[in-house]
Short mmCIF file of C-alpha atoms and ligand atoms in Angstrom, two decimals:
data_model
loop_
_atom_site.label_atom_id
_atom_site.label_comp_id
_atom_site.label_asym_id
_atom_site.label_seq_id
_atom_site.Cartn_x
_atom_site.Cartn_y
_atom_site.Cartn_z
CA MET A 11 -30.45 19.35 -8.16
CA LYS A 12 -28.11 16.69 -9.46
CA ARG A 13 -27.15 14.02 -6.97
CA PHE A 14 -23.84 12.15 -6.97
CA LEU A 15 -22.66 9.08 -5.12
CA LEU A 16 -19.06 9.21 -3.91
CA VAL A 17 -17.52 5.97 -2.67
CA GLU A 18 -14.12 6.72 -1.16
CA ASP A 19 -12.55 5.27 1.98
CA GLU A 20 -10.10 8.10 2.59
CA GLN A 21 -12.39 10.16 4.77
CA ILE A 22 -10.64 13.51 4.50
CA LEU A 23 -10.38 13.26 0.73
CA ALA A 24 -14.06 12.26 0.52
CA LYS A 25 -15.06 15.24 2.65
CA ASN A 26 -12.99 17.61 0.53
CA ILE A 27 -14.45 16.35 -2.71
CA ALA A 28 -18.01 16.51 -1.35
CA PHE A 29 -17.50 19.98 0.11
CA PHE A 30 -16.16 21.26 -3.20
CA LEU A 31 -18.95 19.69 -5.27
CA GLU A 32 -21.67 20.87 -2.89
CA ARG A 33 -20.36 24.41 -3.25
CA GLU A 34 -20.80 23.94 -7.00
CA GLY A 35 -24.46 23.11 -6.43
CA TYR A 36 -24.43 19.31 -6.42
CA GLU A 37 -25.74 17.02 -3.73
CA VAL A 38 -23.22 14.36 -2.72
CA ASP A 39 -23.78 11.14 -0.76
CA ILE A 40 -20.54 9.79 0.71
CA LYS A 41 -19.97 6.11 1.43
CA HIS A 42 -16.71 4.71 2.77
CA ASP A 43 -16.81 1.11 1.60
CA GLY A 44 -18.00 -0.84 -1.42
CA GLU A 45 -20.92 -2.57 0.24
CA ALA A 46 -22.34 0.67 1.64
CA GLY A 47 -21.85 2.22 -1.81
CA TRP A 48 -23.76 -0.62 -3.45
CA ALA A 49 -26.60 -0.35 -0.91
CA SER A 50 -26.84 3.38 -1.56
CA TYR A 51 -26.83 2.85 -5.31
CA LEU A 52 -29.76 0.45 -5.01
CA LEU A 53 -31.75 2.89 -2.87
CA LYS A 54 -31.42 6.15 -4.76
CA ALA A 55 -31.17 7.46 -8.30
CA TYR A 56 -27.84 9.15 -9.02
CA ASP A 57 -26.81 11.38 -11.89
CA LEU A 58 -23.16 10.38 -11.60
CA ILE A 59 -21.00 8.04 -9.53
CA LEU A 60 -17.44 8.57 -8.33
CA LEU A 61 -15.73 5.34 -7.37
CA ASP A 62 -12.43 4.90 -5.64
CA TRP A 63 -10.43 1.98 -7.05
CA THR A 64 -9.42 0.27 -3.80
CA LEU A 65 -12.15 0.08 -1.18
CA PRO A 66 -12.84 -2.10 1.84
CA LYS A 67 -15.43 -4.89 1.57
CA LYS A 68 -16.05 -4.56 -2.16
CA ASP A 69 -13.52 -2.84 -4.39
CA GLY A 70 -14.29 -0.12 -6.90
CA LEU A 71 -13.78 -2.42 -9.89
CA GLU A 72 -16.31 -4.93 -8.69
CA LEU A 73 -18.74 -2.17 -7.79
CA CYS A 74 -18.29 -0.59 -11.22
CA ARG A 75 -18.96 -3.91 -12.93
CA GLU A 76 -22.09 -4.52 -10.88
CA ILE A 77 -23.50 -1.04 -11.41
CA ARG A 78 -22.79 -1.30 -15.13
CA LYS A 79 -24.85 -4.47 -15.36
CA LYS A 80 -27.86 -2.49 -14.18
CA SER A 81 -27.44 0.98 -15.59
CA ASN A 82 -25.64 3.44 -17.82
CA VAL A 83 -25.12 6.09 -15.15
CA PRO A 84 -21.87 8.00 -15.80
CA ILE A 85 -19.04 6.55 -13.67
CA ILE A 86 -15.69 8.18 -12.93
CA MET A 87 -13.05 5.96 -11.31
CA ILE A 88 -10.68 7.56 -8.83
CA THR A 89 -7.37 5.76 -8.73
CA ALA A 90 -3.97 6.01 -7.13
CA LYS A 91 -2.64 3.60 -9.73
CA SER A 92 -1.56 5.16 -12.94
CA GLU A 93 -0.50 2.13 -14.95
CA ILE A 94 -1.98 2.03 -18.43
CA LEU A 95 -3.10 -1.54 -17.83
CA ASP A 96 -5.27 -0.44 -14.96
CA LYS A 97 -6.79 2.30 -17.06
CA ILE A 98 -7.65 -0.19 -19.74
CA ILE A 99 -9.24 -2.50 -17.20
CA GLY A 100 -11.29 0.46 -15.95
CA LEU A 101 -12.55 1.12 -19.45
CA GLU A 102 -13.30 -2.54 -20.02
CA LEU A 103 -15.47 -2.51 -16.94
CA GLY A 104 -17.44 0.30 -18.46
CA ALA A 105 -16.23 3.30 -16.46
CA ASP A 106 -16.63 6.49 -18.51
CA ASP A 107 -13.59 8.30 -17.22
CA TYR A 108 -10.94 8.11 -14.51
CA ILE A 109 -8.85 10.53 -12.52
CA VAL A 110 -5.50 9.75 -10.92
CA LYS A 111 -4.69 10.73 -7.31
CA PRO A 112 -3.56 13.26 -6.32
CA PHE A 113 -5.74 15.46 -8.50
CA ASP A 114 -6.94 19.03 -8.66
CA LEU A 115 -10.61 19.32 -7.69
CA ARG A 116 -11.16 21.72 -10.59
CA GLU A 117 -9.97 19.04 -12.96
CA LEU A 118 -12.42 16.60 -11.42
CA LEU A 119 -15.18 19.19 -11.84
CA ALA A 120 -14.26 19.71 -15.51
CA ARG A 121 -14.51 15.97 -16.11
CA ILE A 122 -17.84 15.78 -14.31
CA HIS A 123 -19.19 18.64 -16.43
CA ALA A 124 -17.96 17.05 -19.65
CA LEU A 125 -19.54 13.73 -18.74
CA LEU A 126 -22.89 15.22 -17.70
CA ARG A 127 -22.95 17.32 -20.86
CA ARG A 128 -22.23 14.30 -23.04
CA ASN A 129 -24.91 12.37 -21.23
CA GLU A 130 -27.42 15.14 -21.79
CA THR A 131 -26.68 15.67 -25.48
CA THR A 132 -26.86 11.93 -25.99
CA SER A 133 -30.29 11.65 -24.41
CA SER A 134 -31.84 14.99 -25.44
CA GLU A 135 -31.42 14.67 -29.20
CA GLU A 136 -33.93 11.83 -29.40
CA HIS A 137 -36.63 14.04 -30.90
CA VAL A 138 -34.51 14.50 -33.97
CA GLU A 139 -34.23 10.82 -34.60
CA GLN A 140 -34.66 8.24 -31.88
CA TYR A 141 -33.35 5.29 -33.83
CA ILE A 142 -30.48 4.59 -36.13
CA GLU A 143 -30.91 1.39 -38.08
CA TYR A 144 -28.64 -0.83 -40.05
CA GLU A 145 -29.85 -4.10 -41.54
CA GLY A 146 -32.10 -5.07 -38.68
CA LEU A 147 -29.81 -3.70 -36.01
CA ARG A 148 -31.36 -0.77 -34.20
CA LEU A 149 -29.67 1.76 -31.97
CA ASP A 150 -32.00 3.45 -29.48
CA ARG A 151 -30.77 6.91 -28.57
CA GLU A 152 -33.20 7.45 -25.73
CA LYS A 153 -32.62 4.21 -23.88
CA LEU A 154 -28.99 3.68 -24.92
CA LEU A 155 -29.87 0.25 -26.20
CA ILE A 156 -28.86 -1.82 -29.16
CA LEU A 157 -31.65 -4.07 -30.43
CA PHE A 158 -31.74 -7.00 -32.81
CA GLU A 159 -34.64 -9.39 -33.42
CA GLY A 160 -36.39 -8.52 -30.18
CA GLN A 161 -33.26 -8.85 -28.03
CA SER A 162 -31.57 -5.81 -26.52
CA ILE A 163 -28.35 -4.86 -24.78
CA HIS A 164 -27.49 -1.78 -22.73
CA LEU A 165 -24.66 0.48 -23.82
CA THR A 166 -22.63 2.93 -21.78
CA VAL A 167 -22.59 6.56 -22.94
CA ASN A 168 -19.22 6.11 -24.63
CA GLU A 169 -20.19 2.85 -26.27
CA TYR A 170 -23.36 4.46 -27.53
CA ARG A 171 -21.53 7.47 -28.93
CA LEU A 172 -18.96 5.32 -30.69
CA MET A 173 -21.63 3.06 -32.12
CA GLU A 174 -23.69 6.03 -33.29
CA LEU A 175 -20.75 7.69 -35.00
CA LEU A 176 -19.85 4.60 -37.03
CA MET A 177 -23.35 3.33 -37.62
CA LYS A 178 -24.59 6.65 -39.05
CA LYS A 179 -22.30 6.18 -42.01
CA PRO A 180 -21.74 2.51 -42.68
CA ASP A 181 -18.69 1.76 -44.81
CA ASN A 182 -16.94 4.99 -43.85
CA VAL A 183 -13.49 4.39 -42.41
CA TYR A 184 -12.60 6.43 -39.33
CA SER A 185 -9.18 6.74 -37.74
CA ARG A 186 -8.77 5.92 -34.05
CA GLU A 187 -7.80 9.53 -33.36
CA PHE A 188 -10.95 10.82 -35.04
CA ILE A 189 -13.17 8.36 -33.18
CA TYR A 190 -11.47 9.27 -29.93
CA GLU A 191 -11.95 13.02 -30.50
CA GLN A 192 -15.62 12.61 -31.36
CA VAL A 193 -16.53 10.18 -28.59
CA TRP A 194 -14.37 11.17 -25.63
CA GLU A 195 -13.92 14.86 -26.38
CA GLY A 196 -10.58 14.81 -24.61
CA ALA A 197 -11.99 13.38 -21.38
CA LEU A 198 -9.35 10.66 -21.13
CA GLY A 199 -5.72 11.04 -22.12
CA TYR A 200 -5.52 9.46 -25.56
CA ASN A 201 -3.84 6.15 -25.93
CA ASP A 202 -4.07 3.76 -28.86
CA ARG A 203 -5.97 1.23 -26.84
CA THR A 204 -8.89 3.40 -25.75
CA VAL A 205 -10.78 3.00 -29.01
CA ASP A 206 -9.70 -0.64 -29.52
CA VAL A 207 -10.84 -1.66 -26.05
CA THR A 208 -14.24 -0.01 -26.46
CA ILE A 209 -14.74 -1.59 -29.87
CA SER A 210 -13.83 -5.01 -28.55
CA ARG A 211 -16.34 -4.55 -25.74
CA LEU A 212 -18.98 -3.55 -28.30
CA ARG A 213 -18.13 -6.58 -30.42
CA LYS A 214 -18.70 -8.84 -27.43
CA LYS A 215 -22.04 -7.20 -26.76
CA LEU A 216 -23.10 -7.49 -30.41
CA MET A 217 -22.10 -11.16 -30.49
CA GLU A 218 -24.79 -11.79 -27.92
CA LEU A 219 -27.33 -10.50 -30.42
CA SER A 220 -26.11 -11.69 -33.79
CA ASP A 221 -23.45 -13.85 -35.45
CA ARG A 222 -22.61 -11.15 -37.88
CA LYS A 223 -19.41 -9.14 -37.73
CA TYR A 224 -20.20 -5.44 -37.69
CA PHE A 225 -16.95 -3.72 -36.81
CA HIS A 226 -14.05 -4.12 -39.18
CA ALA A 227 -10.49 -3.05 -38.47
CA VAL A 228 -8.93 -1.48 -41.54
CA ARG A 229 -5.18 -1.91 -41.47
CA GLY A 230 -3.23 1.32 -41.16
CA MET A 231 -6.48 3.30 -41.11
CA GLY A 232 -8.85 2.55 -38.27
CA TYR A 233 -12.36 1.14 -38.20
CA ARG A 234 -15.50 0.94 -40.24
CA PHE A 235 -18.96 -0.34 -39.45
CA GLY A 236 -20.89 -2.69 -41.72
CA GLY A 237 -20.30 -3.54 -45.35
CA LYS A 238 -18.62 -6.70 -46.57
CA SER A 239 -15.83 -8.13 -44.46
CA1 CA B 315 -9.03 3.71 -1.32
#
């Protein structure tokens, strides 16, 4: 049975979400503040984490950032704030998706399913080809890692999928819309910044491994990976 962690301080909402998800066959641990959520995360293995944005003691953003440092578990942010800026910040922190309050529980379930499915396809295709390589840079499908000269960095599911798409065919130019369709499969409402923000996060991660520039913006077109700058 898949187990989720739900960190939400609105107790009635938390109960409703948990009740609904349990009826769908998931096990849900509810925590009402950020510190309790963090303690729970450290104790148990979760298949997915639902984080409210504003929480007592430790807010959802901080919690998201801390969890992301340690693992690639799918994270959905729950937020009452709908400003684009906030959404971008959520993505920069490494959340995989977000849902804006008030929301329909069936919509939440659809997003959970999409995320779990993406996570499974990403990690179950490793028998086909566990690594993708490009000039010493190696992408590990099983561990969601990027490796270079013995150093490695963790990627989130979305970062991995974006990286895989571009790295499979170096020099190919992909439009933002195409990248978005392939990587997010409609999970987040499209905005121009979704792809840009994820690529800039990947660039930062790659800079920790190598001085080389791997992602190139192609004016009026989109992005390509590798090749001459
Ligand atoms: Ca709250």
